[in-house]
PDB file of C-alpha atoms in Angstrom:
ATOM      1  CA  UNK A   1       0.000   0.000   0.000  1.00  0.00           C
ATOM      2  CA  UNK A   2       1.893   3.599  -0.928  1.00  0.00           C
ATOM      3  CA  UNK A   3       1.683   6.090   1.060  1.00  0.00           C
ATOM      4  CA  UNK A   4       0.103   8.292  -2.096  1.00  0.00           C
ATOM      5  CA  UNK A   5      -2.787   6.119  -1.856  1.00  0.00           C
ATOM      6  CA  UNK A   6      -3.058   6.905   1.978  1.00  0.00           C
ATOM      7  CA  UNK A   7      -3.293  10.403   1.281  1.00  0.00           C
ATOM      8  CA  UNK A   8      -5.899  10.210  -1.619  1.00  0.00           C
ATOM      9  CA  UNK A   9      -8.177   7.820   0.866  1.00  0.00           C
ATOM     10  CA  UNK A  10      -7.583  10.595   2.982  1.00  0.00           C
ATOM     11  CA  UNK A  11      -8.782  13.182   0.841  1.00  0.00           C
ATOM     12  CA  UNK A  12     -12.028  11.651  -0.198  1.00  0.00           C
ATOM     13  CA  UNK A  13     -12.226  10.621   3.381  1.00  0.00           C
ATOM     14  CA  UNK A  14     -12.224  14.609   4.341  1.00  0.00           C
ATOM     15  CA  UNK A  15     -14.080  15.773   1.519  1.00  0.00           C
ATOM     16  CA  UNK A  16     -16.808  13.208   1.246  1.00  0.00           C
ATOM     17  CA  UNK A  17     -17.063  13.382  -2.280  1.00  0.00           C
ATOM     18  CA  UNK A  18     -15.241  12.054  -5.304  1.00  0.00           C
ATOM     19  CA  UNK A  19     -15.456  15.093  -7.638  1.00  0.00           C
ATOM     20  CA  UNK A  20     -13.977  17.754  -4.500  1.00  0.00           C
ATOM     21  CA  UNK A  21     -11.655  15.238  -3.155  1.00  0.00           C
ATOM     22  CA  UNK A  22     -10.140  14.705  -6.915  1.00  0.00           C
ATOM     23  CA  UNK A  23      -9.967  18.737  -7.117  1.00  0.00           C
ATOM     24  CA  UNK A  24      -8.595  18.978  -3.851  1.00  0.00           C
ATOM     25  CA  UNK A  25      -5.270  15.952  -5.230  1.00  0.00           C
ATOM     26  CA  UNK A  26      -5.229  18.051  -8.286  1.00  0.00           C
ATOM     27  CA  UNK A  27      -6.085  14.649  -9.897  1.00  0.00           C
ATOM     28  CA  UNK A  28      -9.221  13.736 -12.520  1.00  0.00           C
ATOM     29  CA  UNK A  29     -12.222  12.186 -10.680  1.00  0.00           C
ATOM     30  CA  UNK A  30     -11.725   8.728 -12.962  1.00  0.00           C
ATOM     31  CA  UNK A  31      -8.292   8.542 -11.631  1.00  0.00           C
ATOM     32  CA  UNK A  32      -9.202   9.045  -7.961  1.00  0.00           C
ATOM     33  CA  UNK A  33     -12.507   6.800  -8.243  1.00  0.00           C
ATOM     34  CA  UNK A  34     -10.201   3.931  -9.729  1.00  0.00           C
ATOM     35  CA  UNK A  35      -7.630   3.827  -6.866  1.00  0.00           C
ATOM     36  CA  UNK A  36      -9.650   3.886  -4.548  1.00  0.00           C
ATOM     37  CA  UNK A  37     -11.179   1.127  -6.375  1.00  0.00           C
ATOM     38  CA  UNK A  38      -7.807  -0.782  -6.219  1.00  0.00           C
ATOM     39  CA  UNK A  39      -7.234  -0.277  -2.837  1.00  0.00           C
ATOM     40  CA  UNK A  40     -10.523  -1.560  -1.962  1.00  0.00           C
ATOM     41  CA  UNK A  41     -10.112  -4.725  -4.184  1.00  0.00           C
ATOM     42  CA  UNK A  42      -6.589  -4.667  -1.989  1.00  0.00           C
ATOM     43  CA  UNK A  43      -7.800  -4.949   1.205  1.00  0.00           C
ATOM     44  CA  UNK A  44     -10.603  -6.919   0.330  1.00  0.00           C
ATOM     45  CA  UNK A  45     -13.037  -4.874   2.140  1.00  0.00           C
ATOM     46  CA  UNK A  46     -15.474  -2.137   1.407  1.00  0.00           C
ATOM     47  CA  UNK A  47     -14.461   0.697   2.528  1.00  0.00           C
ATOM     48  CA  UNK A  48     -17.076   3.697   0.634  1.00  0.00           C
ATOM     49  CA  UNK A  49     -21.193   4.042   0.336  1.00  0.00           C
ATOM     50  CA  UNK A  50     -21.004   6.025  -2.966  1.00  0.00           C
ATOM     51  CA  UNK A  51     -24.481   7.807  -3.862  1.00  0.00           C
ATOM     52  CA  UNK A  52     -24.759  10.581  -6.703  1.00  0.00           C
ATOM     53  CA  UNK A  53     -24.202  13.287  -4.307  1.00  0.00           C
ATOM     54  CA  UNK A  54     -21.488  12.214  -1.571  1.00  0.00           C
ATOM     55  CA  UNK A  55     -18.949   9.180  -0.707  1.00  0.00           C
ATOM     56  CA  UNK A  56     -19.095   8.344   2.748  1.00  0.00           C
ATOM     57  CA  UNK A  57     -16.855   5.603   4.789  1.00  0.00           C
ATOM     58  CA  UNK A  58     -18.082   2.350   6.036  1.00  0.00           C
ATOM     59  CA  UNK A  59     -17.108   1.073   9.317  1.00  0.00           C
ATOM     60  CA  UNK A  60     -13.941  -1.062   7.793  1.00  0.00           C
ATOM     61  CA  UNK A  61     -13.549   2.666   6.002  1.00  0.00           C
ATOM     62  CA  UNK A  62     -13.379   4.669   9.555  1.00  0.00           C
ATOM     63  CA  UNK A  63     -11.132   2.198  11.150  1.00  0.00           C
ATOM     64  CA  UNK A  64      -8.727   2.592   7.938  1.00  0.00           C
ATOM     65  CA  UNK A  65      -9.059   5.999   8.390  1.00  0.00           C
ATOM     66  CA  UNK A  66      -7.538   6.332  12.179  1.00  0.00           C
ATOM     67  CA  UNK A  67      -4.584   3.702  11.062  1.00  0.00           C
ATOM     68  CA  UNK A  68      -3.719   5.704   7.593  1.00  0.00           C
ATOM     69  CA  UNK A  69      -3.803   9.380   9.418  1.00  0.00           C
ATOM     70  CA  UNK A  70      -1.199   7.525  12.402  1.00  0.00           C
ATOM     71  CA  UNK A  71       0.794   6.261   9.304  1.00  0.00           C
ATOM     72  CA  UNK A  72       1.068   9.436   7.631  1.00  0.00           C
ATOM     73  CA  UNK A  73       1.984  11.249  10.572  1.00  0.00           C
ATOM     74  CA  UNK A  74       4.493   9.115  11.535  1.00  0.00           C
ATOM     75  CA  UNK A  75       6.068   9.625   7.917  1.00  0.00           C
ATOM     76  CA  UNK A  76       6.041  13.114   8.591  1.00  0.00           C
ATOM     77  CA  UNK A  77       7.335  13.195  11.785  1.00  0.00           C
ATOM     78  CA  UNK A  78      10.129  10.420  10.932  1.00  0.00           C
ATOM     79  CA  UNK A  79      11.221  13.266   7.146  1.00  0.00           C
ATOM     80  CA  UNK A  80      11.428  15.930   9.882  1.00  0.00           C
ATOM     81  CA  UNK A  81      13.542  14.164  11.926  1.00  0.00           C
ATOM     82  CA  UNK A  82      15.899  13.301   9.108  1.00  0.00           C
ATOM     83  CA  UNK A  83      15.665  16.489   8.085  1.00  0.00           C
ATOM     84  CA  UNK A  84      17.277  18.338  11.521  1.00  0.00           C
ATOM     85  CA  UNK A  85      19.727  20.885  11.301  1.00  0.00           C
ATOM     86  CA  UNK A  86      22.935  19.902  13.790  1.00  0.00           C
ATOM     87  CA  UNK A  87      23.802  23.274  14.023  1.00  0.00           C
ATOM     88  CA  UNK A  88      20.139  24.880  14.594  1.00  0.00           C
ATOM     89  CA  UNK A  89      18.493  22.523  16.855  1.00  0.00           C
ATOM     90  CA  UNK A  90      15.039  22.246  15.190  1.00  0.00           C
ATOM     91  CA  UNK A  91      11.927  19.500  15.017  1.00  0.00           C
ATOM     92  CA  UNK A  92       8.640  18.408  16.882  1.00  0.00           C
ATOM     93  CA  UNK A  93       8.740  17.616  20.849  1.00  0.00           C
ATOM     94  CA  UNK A  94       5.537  15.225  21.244  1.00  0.00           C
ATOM     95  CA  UNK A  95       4.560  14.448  24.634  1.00  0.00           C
ATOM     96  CA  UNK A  96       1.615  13.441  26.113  1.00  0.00           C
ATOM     97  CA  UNK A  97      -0.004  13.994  29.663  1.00  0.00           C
ATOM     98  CA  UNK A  98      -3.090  14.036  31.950  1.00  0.00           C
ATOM     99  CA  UNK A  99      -3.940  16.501  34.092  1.00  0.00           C
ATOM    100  CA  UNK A 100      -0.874  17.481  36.938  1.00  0.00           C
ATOM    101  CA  UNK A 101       0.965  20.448  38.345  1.00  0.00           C
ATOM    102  CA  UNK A 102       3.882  18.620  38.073  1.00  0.00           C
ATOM    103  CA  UNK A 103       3.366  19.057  34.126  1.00  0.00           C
ATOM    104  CA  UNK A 104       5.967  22.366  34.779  1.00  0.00           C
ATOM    105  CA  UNK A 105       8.653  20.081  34.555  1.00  0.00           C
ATOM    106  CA  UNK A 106       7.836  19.556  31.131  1.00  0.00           C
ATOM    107  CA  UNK A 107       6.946  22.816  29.974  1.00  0.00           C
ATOM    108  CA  UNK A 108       9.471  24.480  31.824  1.00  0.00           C
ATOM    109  CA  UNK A 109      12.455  22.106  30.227  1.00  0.00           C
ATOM    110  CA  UNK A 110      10.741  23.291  26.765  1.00  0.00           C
ATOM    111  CA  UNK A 111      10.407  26.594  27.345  1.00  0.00           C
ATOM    112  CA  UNK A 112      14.671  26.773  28.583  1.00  0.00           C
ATOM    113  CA  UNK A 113      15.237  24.816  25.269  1.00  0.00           C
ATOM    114  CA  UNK A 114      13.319  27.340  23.468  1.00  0.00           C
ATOM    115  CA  UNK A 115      15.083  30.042  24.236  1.00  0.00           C
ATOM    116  CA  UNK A 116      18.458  28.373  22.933  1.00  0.00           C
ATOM    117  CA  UNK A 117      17.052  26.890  19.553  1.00  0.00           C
ATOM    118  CA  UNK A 118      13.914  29.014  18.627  1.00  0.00           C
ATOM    119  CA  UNK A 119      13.365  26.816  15.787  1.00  0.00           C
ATOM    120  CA  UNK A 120      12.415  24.303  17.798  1.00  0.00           C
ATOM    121  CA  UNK A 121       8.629  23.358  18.706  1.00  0.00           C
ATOM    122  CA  UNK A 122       6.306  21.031  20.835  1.00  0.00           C
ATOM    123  CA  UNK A 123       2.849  19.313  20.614  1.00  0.00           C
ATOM    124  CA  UNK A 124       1.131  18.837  24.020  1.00  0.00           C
ATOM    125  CA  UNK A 125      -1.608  16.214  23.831  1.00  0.00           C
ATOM    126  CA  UNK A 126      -3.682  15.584  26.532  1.00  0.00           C
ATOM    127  CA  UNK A 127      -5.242  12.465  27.987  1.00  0.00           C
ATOM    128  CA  UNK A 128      -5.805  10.178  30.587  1.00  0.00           C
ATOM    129  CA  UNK A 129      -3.278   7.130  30.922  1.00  0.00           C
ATOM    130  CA  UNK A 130      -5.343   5.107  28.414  1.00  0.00           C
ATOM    131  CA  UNK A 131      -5.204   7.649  25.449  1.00  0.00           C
ATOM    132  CA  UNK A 132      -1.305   8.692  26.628  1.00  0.00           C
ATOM    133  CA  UNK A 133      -0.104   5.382  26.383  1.00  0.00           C
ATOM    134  CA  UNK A 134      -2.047   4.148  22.815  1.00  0.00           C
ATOM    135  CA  UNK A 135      -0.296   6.931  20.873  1.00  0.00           C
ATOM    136  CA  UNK A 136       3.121   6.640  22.687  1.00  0.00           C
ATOM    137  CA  UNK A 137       3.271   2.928  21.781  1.00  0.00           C
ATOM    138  CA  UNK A 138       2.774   3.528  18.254  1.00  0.00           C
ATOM    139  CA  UNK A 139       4.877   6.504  18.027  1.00  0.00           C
ATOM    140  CA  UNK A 140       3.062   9.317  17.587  1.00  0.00           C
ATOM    141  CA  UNK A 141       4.561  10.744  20.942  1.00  0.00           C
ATOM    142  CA  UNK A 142       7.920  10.749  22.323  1.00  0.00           C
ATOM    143  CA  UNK A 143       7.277  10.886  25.877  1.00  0.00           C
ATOM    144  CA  UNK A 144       4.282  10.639  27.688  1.00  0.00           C
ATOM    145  CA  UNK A 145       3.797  11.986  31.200  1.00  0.00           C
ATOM    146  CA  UNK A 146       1.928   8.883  33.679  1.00  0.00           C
ATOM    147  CA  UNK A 147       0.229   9.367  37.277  1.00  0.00           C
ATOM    148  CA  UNK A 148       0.789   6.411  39.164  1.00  0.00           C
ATOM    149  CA  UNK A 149       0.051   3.516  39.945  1.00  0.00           C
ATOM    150  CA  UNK A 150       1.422   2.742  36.150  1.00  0.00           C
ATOM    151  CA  UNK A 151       2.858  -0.423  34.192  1.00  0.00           C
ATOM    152  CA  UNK A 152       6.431   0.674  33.920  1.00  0.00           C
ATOM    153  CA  UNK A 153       7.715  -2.575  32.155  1.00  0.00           C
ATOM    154  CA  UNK A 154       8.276  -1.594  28.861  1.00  0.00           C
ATOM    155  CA  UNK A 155       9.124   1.828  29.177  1.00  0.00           C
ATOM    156  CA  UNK A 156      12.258   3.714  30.191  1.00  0.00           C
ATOM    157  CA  UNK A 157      11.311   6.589  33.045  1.00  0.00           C
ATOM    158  CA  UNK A 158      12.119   9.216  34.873  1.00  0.00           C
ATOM    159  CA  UNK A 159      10.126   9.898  38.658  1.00  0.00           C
ATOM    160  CA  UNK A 160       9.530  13.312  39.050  1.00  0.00           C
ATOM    161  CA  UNK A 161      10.477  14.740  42.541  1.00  0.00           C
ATOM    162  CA  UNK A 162       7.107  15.965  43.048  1.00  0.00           C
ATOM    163  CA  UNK A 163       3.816  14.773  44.531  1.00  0.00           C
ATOM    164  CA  UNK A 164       0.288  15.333  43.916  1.00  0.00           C
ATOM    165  CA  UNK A 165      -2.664  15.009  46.849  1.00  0.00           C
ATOM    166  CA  UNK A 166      -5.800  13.676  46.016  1.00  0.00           C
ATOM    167  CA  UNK A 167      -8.404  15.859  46.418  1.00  0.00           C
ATOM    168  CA  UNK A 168     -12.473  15.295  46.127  1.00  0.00           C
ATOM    169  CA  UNK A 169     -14.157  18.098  44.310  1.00  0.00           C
ATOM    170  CA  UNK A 170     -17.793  18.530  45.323  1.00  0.00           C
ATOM    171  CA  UNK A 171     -20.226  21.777  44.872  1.00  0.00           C
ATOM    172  CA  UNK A 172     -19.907  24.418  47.005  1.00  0.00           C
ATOM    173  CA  UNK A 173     -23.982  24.243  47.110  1.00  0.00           C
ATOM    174  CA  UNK A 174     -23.141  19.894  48.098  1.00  0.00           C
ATOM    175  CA  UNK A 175     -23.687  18.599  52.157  1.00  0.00           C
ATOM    176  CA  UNK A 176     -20.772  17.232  51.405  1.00  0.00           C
ATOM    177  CA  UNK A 177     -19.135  21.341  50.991  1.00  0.00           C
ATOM    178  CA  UNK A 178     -19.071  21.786  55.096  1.00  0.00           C
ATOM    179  CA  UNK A 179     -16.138  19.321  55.515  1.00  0.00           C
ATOM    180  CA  UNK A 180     -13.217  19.966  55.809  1.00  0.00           C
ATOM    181  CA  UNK A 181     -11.469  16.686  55.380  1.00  0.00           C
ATOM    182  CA  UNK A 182     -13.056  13.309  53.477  1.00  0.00           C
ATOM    183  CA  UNK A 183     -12.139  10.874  56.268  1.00  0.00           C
ATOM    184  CA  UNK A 184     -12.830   6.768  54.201  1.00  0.00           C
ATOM    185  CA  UNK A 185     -16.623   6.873  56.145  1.00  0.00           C
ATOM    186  CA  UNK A 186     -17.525  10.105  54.430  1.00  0.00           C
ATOM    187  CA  UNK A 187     -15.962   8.585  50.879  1.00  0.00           C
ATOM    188  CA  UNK A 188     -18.055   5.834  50.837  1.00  0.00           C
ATOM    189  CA  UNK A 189     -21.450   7.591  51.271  1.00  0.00           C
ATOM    190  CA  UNK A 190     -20.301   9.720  48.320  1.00  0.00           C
ATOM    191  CA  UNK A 191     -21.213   9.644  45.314  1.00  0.00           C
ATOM    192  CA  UNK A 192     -18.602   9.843  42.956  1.00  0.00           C
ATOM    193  CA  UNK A 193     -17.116   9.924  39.449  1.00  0.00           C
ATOM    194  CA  UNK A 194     -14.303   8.237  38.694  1.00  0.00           C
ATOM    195  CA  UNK A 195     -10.854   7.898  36.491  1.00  0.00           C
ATOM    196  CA  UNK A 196     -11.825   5.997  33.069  1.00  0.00           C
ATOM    197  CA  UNK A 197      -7.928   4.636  32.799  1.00  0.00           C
ATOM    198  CA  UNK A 198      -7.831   1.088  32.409  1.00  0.00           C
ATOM    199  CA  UNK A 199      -3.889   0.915  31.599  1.00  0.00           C
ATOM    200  CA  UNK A 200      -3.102   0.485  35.012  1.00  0.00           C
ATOM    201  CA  UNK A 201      -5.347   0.135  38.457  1.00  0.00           C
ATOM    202  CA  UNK A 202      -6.271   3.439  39.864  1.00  0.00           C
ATOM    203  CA  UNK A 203      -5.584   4.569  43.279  1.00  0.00           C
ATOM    204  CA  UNK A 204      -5.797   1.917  45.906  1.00  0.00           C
ATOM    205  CA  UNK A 205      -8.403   3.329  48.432  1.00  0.00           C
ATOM    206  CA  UNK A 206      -8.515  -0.087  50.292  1.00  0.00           C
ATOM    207  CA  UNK A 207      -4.547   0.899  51.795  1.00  0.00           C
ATOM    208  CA  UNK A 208      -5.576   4.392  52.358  1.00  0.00           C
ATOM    209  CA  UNK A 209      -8.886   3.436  54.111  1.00  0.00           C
ATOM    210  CA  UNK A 210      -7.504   0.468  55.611  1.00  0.00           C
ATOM    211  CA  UNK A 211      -9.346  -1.714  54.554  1.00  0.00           C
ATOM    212  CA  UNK A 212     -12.374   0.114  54.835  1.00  0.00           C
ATOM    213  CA  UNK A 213     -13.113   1.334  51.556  1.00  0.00           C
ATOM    214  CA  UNK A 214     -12.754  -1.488  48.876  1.00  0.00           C
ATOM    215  CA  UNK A 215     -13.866  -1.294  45.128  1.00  0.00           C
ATOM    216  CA  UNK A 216     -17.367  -2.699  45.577  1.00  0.00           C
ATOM    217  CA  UNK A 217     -18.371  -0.764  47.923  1.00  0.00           C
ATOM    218  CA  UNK A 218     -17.467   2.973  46.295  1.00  0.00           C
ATOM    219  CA  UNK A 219     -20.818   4.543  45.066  1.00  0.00           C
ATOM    220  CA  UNK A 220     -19.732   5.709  41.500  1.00  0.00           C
ATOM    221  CA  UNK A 221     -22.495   6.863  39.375  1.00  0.00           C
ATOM    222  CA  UNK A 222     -20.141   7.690  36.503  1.00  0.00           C
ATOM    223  CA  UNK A 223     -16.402   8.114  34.707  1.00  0.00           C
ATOM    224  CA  UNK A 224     -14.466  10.973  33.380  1.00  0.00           C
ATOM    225  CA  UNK A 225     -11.452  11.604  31.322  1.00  0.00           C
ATOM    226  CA  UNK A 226     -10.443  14.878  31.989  1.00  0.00           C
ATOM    227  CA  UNK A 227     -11.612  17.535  34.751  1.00  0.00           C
ATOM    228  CA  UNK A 228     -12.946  20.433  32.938  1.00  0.00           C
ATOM    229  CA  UNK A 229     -16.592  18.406  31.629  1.00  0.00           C
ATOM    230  CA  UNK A 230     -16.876  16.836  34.497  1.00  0.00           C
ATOM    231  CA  UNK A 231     -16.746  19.827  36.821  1.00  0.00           C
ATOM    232  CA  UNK A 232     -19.488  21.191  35.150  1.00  0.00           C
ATOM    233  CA  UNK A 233     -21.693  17.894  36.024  1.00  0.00           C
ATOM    234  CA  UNK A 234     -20.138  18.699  39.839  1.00  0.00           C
ATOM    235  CA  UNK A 235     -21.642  21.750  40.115  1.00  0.00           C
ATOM    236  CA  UNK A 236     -24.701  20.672  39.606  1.00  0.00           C
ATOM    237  CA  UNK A 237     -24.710  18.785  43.376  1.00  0.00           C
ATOM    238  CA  UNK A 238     -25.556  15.285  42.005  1.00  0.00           C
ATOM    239  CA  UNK A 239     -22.248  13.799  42.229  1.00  0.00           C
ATOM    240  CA  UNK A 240     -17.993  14.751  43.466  1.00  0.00           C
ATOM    241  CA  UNK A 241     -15.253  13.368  41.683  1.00  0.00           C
ATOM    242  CA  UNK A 242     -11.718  12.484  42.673  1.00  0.00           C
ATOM    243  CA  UNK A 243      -9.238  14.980  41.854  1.00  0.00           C
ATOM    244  CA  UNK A 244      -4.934  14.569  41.172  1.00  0.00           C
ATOM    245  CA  UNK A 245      -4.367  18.046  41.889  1.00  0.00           C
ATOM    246  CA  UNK A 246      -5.202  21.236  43.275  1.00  0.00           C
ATOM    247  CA  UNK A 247      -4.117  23.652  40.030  1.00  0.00           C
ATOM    248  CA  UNK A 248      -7.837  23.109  38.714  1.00  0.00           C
ATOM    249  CA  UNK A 249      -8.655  25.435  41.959  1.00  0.00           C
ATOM    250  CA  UNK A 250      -8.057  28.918  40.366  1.00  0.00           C
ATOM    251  CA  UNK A 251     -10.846  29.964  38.269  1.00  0.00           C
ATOM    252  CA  UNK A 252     -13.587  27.461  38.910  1.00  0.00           C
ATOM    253  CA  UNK A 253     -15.901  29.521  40.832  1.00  0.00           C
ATOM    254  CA  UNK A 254     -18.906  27.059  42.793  1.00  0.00           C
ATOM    255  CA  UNK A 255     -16.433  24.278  43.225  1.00  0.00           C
ATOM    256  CA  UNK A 256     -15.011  23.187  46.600  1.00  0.00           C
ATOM    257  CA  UNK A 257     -11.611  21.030  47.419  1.00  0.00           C
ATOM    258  CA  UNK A 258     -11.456  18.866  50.296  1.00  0.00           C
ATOM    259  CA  UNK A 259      -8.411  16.909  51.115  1.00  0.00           C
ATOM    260  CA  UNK A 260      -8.691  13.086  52.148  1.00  0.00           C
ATOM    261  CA  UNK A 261      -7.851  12.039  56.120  1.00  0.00           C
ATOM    262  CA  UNK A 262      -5.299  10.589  56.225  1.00  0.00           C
ATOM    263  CA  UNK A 263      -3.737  12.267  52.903  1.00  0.00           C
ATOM    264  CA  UNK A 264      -3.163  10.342  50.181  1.00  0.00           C
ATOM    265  CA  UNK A 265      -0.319  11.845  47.663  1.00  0.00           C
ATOM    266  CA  UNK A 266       1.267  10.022  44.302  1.00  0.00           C
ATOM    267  CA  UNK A 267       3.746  10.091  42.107  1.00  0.00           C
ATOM    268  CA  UNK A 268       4.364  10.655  38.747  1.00  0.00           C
ATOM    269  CA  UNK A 269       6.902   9.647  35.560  1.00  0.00           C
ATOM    270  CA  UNK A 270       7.830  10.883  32.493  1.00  0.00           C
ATOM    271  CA  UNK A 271       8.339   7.789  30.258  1.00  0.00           C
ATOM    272  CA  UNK A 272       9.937   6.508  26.529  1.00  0.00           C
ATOM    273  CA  UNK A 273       9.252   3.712  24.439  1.00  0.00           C
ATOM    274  CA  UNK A 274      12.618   0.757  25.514  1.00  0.00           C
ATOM    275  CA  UNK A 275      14.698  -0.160  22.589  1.00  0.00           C
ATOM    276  CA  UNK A 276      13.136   3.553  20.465  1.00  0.00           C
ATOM    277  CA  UNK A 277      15.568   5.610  18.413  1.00  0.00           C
ATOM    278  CA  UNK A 278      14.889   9.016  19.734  1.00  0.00           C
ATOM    279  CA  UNK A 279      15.328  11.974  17.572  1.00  0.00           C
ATOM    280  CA  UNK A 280      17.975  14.738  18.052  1.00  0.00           C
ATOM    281  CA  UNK A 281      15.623  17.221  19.664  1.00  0.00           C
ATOM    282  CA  UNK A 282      14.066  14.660  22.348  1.00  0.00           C
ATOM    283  CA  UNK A 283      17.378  13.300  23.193  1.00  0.00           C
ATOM    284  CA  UNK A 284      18.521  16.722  23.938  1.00  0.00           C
ATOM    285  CA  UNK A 285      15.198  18.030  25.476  1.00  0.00           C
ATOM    286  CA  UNK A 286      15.618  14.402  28.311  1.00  0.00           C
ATOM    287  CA  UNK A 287      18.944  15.491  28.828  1.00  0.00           C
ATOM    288  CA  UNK A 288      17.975  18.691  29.791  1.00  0.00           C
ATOM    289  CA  UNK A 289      15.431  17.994  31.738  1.00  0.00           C
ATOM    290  CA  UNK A 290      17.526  14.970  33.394  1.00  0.00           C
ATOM    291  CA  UNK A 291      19.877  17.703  34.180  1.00  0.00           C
ATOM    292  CA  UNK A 292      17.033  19.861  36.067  1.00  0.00           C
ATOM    293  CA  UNK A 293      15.757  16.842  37.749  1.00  0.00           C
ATOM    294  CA  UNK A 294      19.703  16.505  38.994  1.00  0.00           C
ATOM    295  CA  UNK A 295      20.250  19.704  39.937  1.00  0.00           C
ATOM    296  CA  UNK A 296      16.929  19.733  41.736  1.00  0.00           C
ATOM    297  CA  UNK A 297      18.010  16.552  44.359  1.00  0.00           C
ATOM    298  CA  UNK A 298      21.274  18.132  44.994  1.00  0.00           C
TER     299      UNK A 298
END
């Protein structure tokens, strides 16, 4: 399969139609209509619904769709890499995270790198564990930043110095709003969203509590991703969720924070594919930011 072809699925995949996708390639329609014919006889699979007016993917089409737009991007990422300058440090940073303070270390690596090769740039995506982790194994991100607990096996890592508390977010309107600590009897008559990840378990309560709080016995009425939607389902007073991190505080008016009793805190890592060939401008952004993480213990 060339990559050409990848791009011209790609294009009728965007435009929907035959005719505007062929415009689009700078290509005639026949041309277009007959490799994508090809590629379907290829694969063996349908891939289009073609009516008079628009061409539209089948489900074997949208899954083809997600692998060719990884593909191409990793072609693109893998010319600019070739492509770097020695002497003007240049290229893509990738990196992936969820939702942490201890993010800084990242951006403030970048932002010191910046300033001594301008030419060079980053893409921040963000995710829970579960999205992190699918594009970092197949290398559309160079490092991806992981809240424990986390599978560590296949990946090489660095621990940030850094903790984060856990924290449960509830209304300001909630009962729940007049405490002032969640001690494990007040977590359990919660109820609570909580962390979608599947990668890896999420934070043992049963230790914390112990013993007191155990998985069957949390009242969760739902799971998130990412804190900004959810909030908004917070403030409504039907439900708390379990927060990472306190930085979410500042500008979220109706919201309150309220520490567990005891405290619970974890850790976090940034982490890189075993056995990967990085590029020139990751290798030098983790040596810069293993030299922060040195200078920071001594």
């Amino acid at each position: 399969m060339e990559i050409r072809t990848l791009k011209y699925f790609l294009a009728v995949a965007r435009e929907q139609n035959m005719t505007e996708a062929a415009n689009v390639l700078f290509v005639t329609q026949p041309t277009l209509s007959r490799q994508m014919a090809d590629l379907e006889k290829e694969l063996g699979k349908k891939l289009f619904v073609r009516t008079n007016r628009s061409t539209t993917l089948t489900e074997e089409g949208m899954h083809l769709r997600q692998r060719a737009e990884e593909i191409l991007a990793l072609v693109d990422q893998t010319k600019e890499e070739i492509r770097e300058d020695d002497m003007d440090l240049s290229g893509c940073i990738r990196i992936g995270a969820g939702e942490t303070k201890v993010m800084h270390w990242i951006t403030d690596t970048f932002a010191e790198l910046h300033q001594d090769y301008p030419r060079l740039t980053i893409e921040l995506f963000t995710n829970n564990a579960d999205g992190v982790q699918e594009r970092l194994e197949h290398g559309l991100l160079d490092f991806g930043l992981f809240i424990e607990p986390f599978n560590l096996e296949k990946y090489n890592y660095l621990r940030l110095p850094e903790k984060d508390q856990i924290w449960i977010v509830t209304s300001s309107q909630s009962p729940w709003a007049s405490l002032d600590r969640v001690t494990p009897e007040d977590f359990l008559q919660m109820p609570l969203l909580v962390s979608s990840r599947t990668a890896s378990k999420n934070f043992d309560f049963t230790v914390w509590s112990q013993g007191k709080v155990t998985p069957d016995k949390i009242h969760a009425i739902g799971r998130f991703d990412l804190l900004g939607n959810a909030s908004l389902l917070v403030r409504t007073g039907c439900t708390n969720l379990i927060s990472l991190n306190t930085f979410f505080q500042e500008g979220t008016p109706g919201l309150k924070f309220i520490p567990l009793d005891p405290p619970l805190f974890t850790t976090s890592v940034v982490a890189w594919k075993k056995f990967r060939l990085l590029s020139r401008s990751s290798q030098v952004f983790l040596d810069r930011l293993k030299q922060k993480l040195s200078d920071f213990s001594h």
